[in-house]
Structure formats: structure tokens, C-alpha cells
Amino acid sequence: MISSELKAFAKEIENQLSGRLFLVGGAVRDMFIGNTPKDFDCELFRVWPSDFVGFLNKNNIDFKFNSDAKFPVYRVKIIEKFIDDWKDNWIEIGFPRKDNKTGPKHSDYDCIIDPFMSVIDAAMRRDFTMNAGYYDIIEEKYHHLGYLNDLNDKRLNVVHHERFKEDSLRIMRAFQFISRFDLKFYQDVSFLILNSEQMMKELYTIDPSGIYAEFSKGITKYLNITPSLEYLENLACMGCDFFDIIRQMVECNQNEQHHFEGNVWEHTKLVIKNAVEIANIADDYERNLLFWAAFFHDIGKMKAFGLKNEQPTAYGHETESDDLVEQYGTRYGLPKKMIKQIIVLKHYHMINTGAKNRKLFEIAEELSSVGLTFETLCKLMLADTYGSLK
């Protein structure tokens, strides 16, 4: 999978600078499981950034400096096209570094470049073992196979317990990796997160768009969405307030005559699973929308909860708790347009074949006012129906 051109580029770095170029992170992970990497990220050892820039200029190699990063990263164009079916012709090259936490916010950290640290030490800053593999381009050899073997065993494991806690966005990265690779998470991952007061507080300081982006990766690229939902449930029920709405759904019972599956959250998990499967696979927005519409569709049951003949009821729940959709939708970074669409879908997910023409026209107008049609509503209703069938 490594082209001769990329290998030749790595050898020139070794010949002229005595440096060693490694593929890192997701590219190594994808290669290990037999997928073609979409992005080629590298780390260059034994070379200082300034010397690398001199090498690029000397050899007339096009490059761009990523000025947005807190650490030196260069996008390098080594040839016109060196990998079959690769959509880009640039690779990204960084340097071994250590990240030091400097304050209470997610973005509060400094980076120390150290090109001469060992490969194992360089890997310590990474989040999960599945992303901590290194591939020597010249020797064509994997490093840290023990880490990568966690992928074979479908395990989500943390690389370094203390350094992991320095970045609270990793809580959300766990969601998307569990979903995308159908991974098993273990209680020690949850305990590690929940025992870090710092991570819990920092979740609220992350730009909500970053939260939404991680959710979106897990939703649009999912292999199995259910384990990732169980991961969030585990965090919520063990005390993570950021997902307390899930705990509230877990604690809200339903009438077993209509919902054999159990509480509101058990039903919601099934509806979400159905919704992402029904969604247009080529439309990332619709898949996100239906995921979140399913997530929130029964959120009003907690407020509408009652008892009739000693059985739980939730009459009128579809029009309750719009404020919670706005509150948690904003917390999780959903676009304002999507939040409005979800509220309309929630209001009408209970309509039935007995609805009169005038009512249907009213619903059509309200759907149209937020940019939707009956097709999206019907998909949610179908997912809801399949979420309650024995």
C-alpha cells in the first residue's frame, strides 16, 4: 500500500537529514485492517522543523505550513499522484511532541517538540491504542503491534491513563470510534473518565461544534451504532451530568403492553438504530437529523408521565419538553435549523391513518416551514414503529 514514490521521499530525508519518517494514527490503523487510508499523516523523527523546511526548499518541494495548529505541521506535495484512488496529492508531516496542560479549558495546552524522543514515548500522547500505531515507511514495518491488536479483538483501550485525561474531547472520540469500528468498551474506560473531575468540567468548555463533529462521525460512518449508545448510557448512569438526559430516559418506565422493550431509553436506542438504517446513506445531514430526531422523539415522556390502572402513561408527550430539545441540542452542538426541524418531527411522530385532510395540510405546511417533507417524518415514524415490535 506504500508507494515507491513515498518510500523514495522517506529515503531522501534519511540520506540528507538522517531523519526517519513514520506513518501515524488513522493511516496506520486503516492499513492494519486492510482499508485504504484517506489521509496520510506522518511524524518525522531526528529532524528539527527548521531543518526540514530547509530540506524542502533545497529540493524544490511544494509545501504549506498549517498556521492554525499549535505545533509545526506541514502539508507536503511530494509528487503529482502517488497512491491509487487517493483524492489528494499531499501528505501531512508533524514532529514528535509532548502536550502539556496549562489551564482548565480544553484548548489550554502547550506543545514541546522533541524530534529525538523514542517512538514509544511519542505514542504516549495519543488517545486510544487503535490510534497509537506507527509504520516505518523505509523498513515497511509496524511498531506497537500490541496496540494495534486491540483492533483485532474489537477493544477500545486507552494508551496512557494520566495523559488521556488531559483532553476531554476524547470522551466524544470514544463514541465515534466505538460506532465506526463496532468496538467493545470496558468499565475501566468509563471509570477513568468519571474519576477525572477535570474531564467532566471540561466537557462544558468545549466548543459545541466540536462535540457535534464527533457525534457526526459516529453517526454517518457507523458500523454498529448500538454499542456507542450503550457507552453513553454507561457514562450517564454512572454520574456524567453532560448526558444526564439519557439517565432520565433510563429511569422513565413505559407501559409493557405497548413497549415490551422496557424504559424510554431502551425504546429510544432501538428507534435510533432503525433511523440511521432508514436514512439516505448518501445524505450525511439526513442521517444526523434522523439520529437526533429519534434521540429526542420521546423526551416529553418524562414530563407527561402518569399512571392509569397502575400502568405508566404519557399522554400528549409528543408536544411536551420542546425546551429540553433546545437545551440539549445546543449543548451537543446541533445546528439551530436542525433543532427546529426536530421539534416539528417530534410533534407529529404520533399521527395516524385517522388524521383528517385539513390536519395533514397543516402538518405539511409546518414541515415545509422548516425545510422538511412528509418523507422525513414517515422515516421517523417507521423507525419508531419498528422500535416497539416484538
Short mmCIF file of C-alpha atoms in Angstrom, two decimals, residues 174-335:
data_model
loop_
_atom_site.label_atom_id
_atom_site.label_comp_id
_atom_site.label_asym_id
_atom_site.label_seq_id
_atom_site.Cartn_x
_atom_site.Cartn_y
_atom_site.Cartn_z
CA ALA A 174 -14.64 7.22 22.08
CA PHE A 175 -18.28 7.45 20.93
CA GLN A 176 -17.37 7.72 17.27
CA PHE A 177 -14.68 5.01 17.36
CA ILE A 178 -16.97 2.53 19.13
CA SER A 179 -19.64 3.20 16.50
CA ARG A 180 -17.35 3.16 13.44
CA PHE A 181 -15.42 0.01 14.37
CA ASP A 182 -18.04 -1.84 16.45
CA LEU A 183 -15.78 -1.87 19.49
CA LYS A 184 -16.31 -3.16 22.99
CA PHE A 185 -15.61 -0.66 25.73
CA TYR A 186 -14.75 -1.79 29.22
CA GLN A 187 -15.72 -0.41 32.59
CA ASP A 188 -12.17 0.79 33.20
CA VAL A 189 -12.57 3.30 30.31
CA SER A 190 -15.74 4.67 31.91
CA PHE A 191 -14.18 4.73 35.39
CA LEU A 192 -11.16 6.56 34.02
CA ILE A 193 -13.39 9.26 32.55
CA LEU A 194 -15.73 9.55 35.52
CA ASN A 195 -12.93 9.61 38.06
CA SER A 196 -11.49 12.68 36.35
CA GLU A 197 -13.24 15.78 37.67
CA GLN A 198 -11.20 17.76 35.18
CA MET A 199 -12.61 15.88 32.17
CA MET A 200 -16.17 16.25 33.41
CA LYS A 201 -15.81 20.01 33.83
CA GLU A 202 -14.00 20.49 30.54
CA LEU A 203 -16.81 18.87 28.55
CA TYR A 204 -18.75 22.08 29.14
CA THR A 205 -15.87 24.27 27.89
CA ILE A 206 -15.52 22.53 24.51
CA ASP A 207 -16.96 24.41 21.56
CA PRO A 208 -20.28 22.58 20.93
CA SER A 209 -19.38 22.34 17.23
CA GLY A 210 -16.55 20.00 18.27
CA ILE A 211 -19.00 17.81 20.20
CA TYR A 212 -21.32 17.68 17.20
CA ALA A 213 -18.45 16.83 14.84
CA GLU A 214 -17.52 13.75 16.88
CA PHE A 215 -21.15 12.69 17.12
CA SER A 216 -21.50 13.14 13.35
CA LYS A 217 -18.52 10.89 12.57
CA GLY A 218 -20.03 8.12 14.64
CA ILE A 219 -23.47 8.62 13.09
CA THR A 220 -22.53 8.92 9.41
CA LYS A 221 -19.72 6.32 9.39
CA TYR A 222 -21.22 3.82 11.80
CA LEU A 223 -20.67 0.10 11.61
CA ASN A 224 -22.81 -0.61 14.67
CA ILE A 225 -24.47 2.34 16.42
CA THR A 226 -25.80 0.39 19.42
CA PRO A 227 -22.53 -0.11 21.37
CA SER A 228 -21.80 3.62 21.19
CA LEU A 229 -25.25 4.37 22.64
CA GLU A 230 -24.59 1.87 25.42
CA TYR A 231 -21.30 3.67 26.08
CA LEU A 232 -23.15 6.99 26.58
CA GLU A 233 -25.71 5.22 28.76
CA ASN A 234 -22.91 3.81 30.89
CA LEU A 235 -21.44 7.27 31.42
CA ALA A 236 -24.84 8.83 32.17
CA CYS A 237 -25.89 6.20 34.68
CA MET A 238 -22.51 6.34 36.42
CA GLY A 239 -22.83 10.07 37.03
CA CYS A 240 -21.79 12.05 33.94
CA ASP A 241 -24.11 15.09 34.05
CA PHE A 242 -23.30 16.03 30.46
CA PHE A 243 -25.52 13.12 29.36
CA ASP A 244 -28.00 13.25 32.24
CA ILE A 245 -30.92 13.33 29.80
CA ILE A 246 -30.10 9.69 28.99
CA ARG A 247 -30.24 8.78 32.67
CA GLN A 248 -33.67 10.44 32.87
CA MET A 249 -34.87 8.31 29.96
CA VAL A 250 -33.49 5.18 31.62
CA GLU A 251 -35.47 5.99 34.76
CA CYS A 252 -38.75 6.59 32.88
CA ASN A 253 -40.81 3.40 32.55
CA GLN A 254 -43.29 2.63 29.78
CA ASN A 255 -46.42 0.55 29.53
CA GLU A 256 -45.27 -3.01 28.81
CA GLN A 257 -48.40 -3.63 26.75
CA HIS A 258 -47.14 -1.18 24.14
CA HIS A 259 -43.41 -1.27 24.83
CA PHE A 260 -42.04 -4.73 25.52
CA GLU A 261 -38.51 -3.32 25.27
CA GLY A 262 -38.72 -1.53 28.63
CA ASN A 263 -37.89 2.05 29.61
CA VAL A 264 -37.81 5.09 27.34
CA TRP A 265 -34.07 4.79 26.67
CA GLU A 266 -34.30 1.11 25.65
CA HIS A 267 -37.00 2.10 23.18
CA THR A 268 -35.01 5.13 22.01
CA LYS A 269 -31.92 3.01 21.29
CA LEU A 270 -33.98 0.79 19.01
CA VAL A 271 -35.53 3.78 17.25
CA ILE A 272 -32.10 5.36 16.71
CA LYS A 273 -30.75 2.11 15.26
CA ASN A 274 -33.70 1.94 12.86
CA ALA A 275 -33.50 5.63 11.98
CA VAL A 276 -29.85 5.61 10.88
CA GLU A 277 -30.52 2.49 8.81
CA ILE A 278 -33.56 4.03 7.13
CA ALA A 279 -31.78 7.33 6.41
CA ASN A 280 -30.34 8.03 2.97
CA ILE A 281 -26.83 6.61 3.16
CA ALA A 282 -25.52 9.32 0.82
CA ASP A 283 -27.00 12.19 2.82
CA ASP A 284 -25.00 12.94 5.96
CA TYR A 285 -27.37 15.69 7.04
CA GLU A 286 -30.43 13.43 6.91
CA ARG A 287 -28.67 10.68 8.84
CA ASN A 288 -27.69 13.19 11.54
CA LEU A 289 -31.19 14.66 11.58
CA LEU A 290 -32.91 11.28 11.94
CA PHE A 291 -30.46 10.18 14.62
CA TRP A 292 -31.25 13.24 16.73
CA ALA A 293 -34.97 13.20 15.93
CA ALA A 294 -35.03 9.61 17.21
CA PHE A 295 -32.91 10.59 20.23
CA PHE A 296 -35.39 13.31 21.23
CA HIS A 297 -38.68 11.93 19.90
CA ASP A 298 -39.93 10.65 23.29
CA ILE A 299 -38.18 13.15 25.53
CA GLY A 300 -41.57 14.52 26.58
CA LYS A 301 -42.49 11.25 28.28
CA MET A 302 -40.63 12.23 31.44
CA LYS A 303 -42.84 15.32 31.83
CA ALA A 304 -46.05 13.64 30.67
CA PHE A 305 -45.52 10.54 32.82
CA GLY A 306 -48.55 9.33 34.77
CA LEU A 307 -50.32 6.18 35.94
CA LYS A 308 -53.63 4.71 34.81
CA ASN A 309 -54.77 1.44 36.35
CA GLU A 310 -51.28 1.23 37.82
CA GLN A 311 -49.74 1.29 34.34
CA PRO A 312 -47.42 4.05 33.05
CA THR A 313 -48.90 6.56 30.61
CA ALA A 314 -47.51 9.54 28.71
CA TYR A 315 -50.48 11.16 27.00
CA GLY A 316 -49.54 14.14 24.87
CA HIS A 317 -45.81 13.57 25.31
CA GLU A 318 -45.10 14.48 21.68
CA THR A 319 -45.78 18.17 22.33
CA GLU A 320 -44.01 18.33 25.69
CA SER A 321 -40.44 19.38 26.52
CA ASP A 322 -39.51 21.40 23.44
CA ASP A 323 -37.28 23.34 25.81
CA LEU A 324 -35.25 20.21 26.52
CA VAL A 325 -34.65 19.68 22.80
CA GLU A 326 -33.29 23.22 22.60
CA GLN A 327 -31.25 22.86 25.81
CA TYR A 328 -29.55 19.57 24.98
CA GLY A 329 -29.48 20.18 21.24
CA THR A 330 -27.49 23.35 21.92
CA ARG A 331 -25.25 21.53 24.40
CA TYR A 332 -24.41 18.89 21.80
CA GLY A 333 -23.80 21.44 19.06
CA LEU A 334 -26.76 20.73 16.78
CA PRO A 335 -27.37 23.43 14.13
#
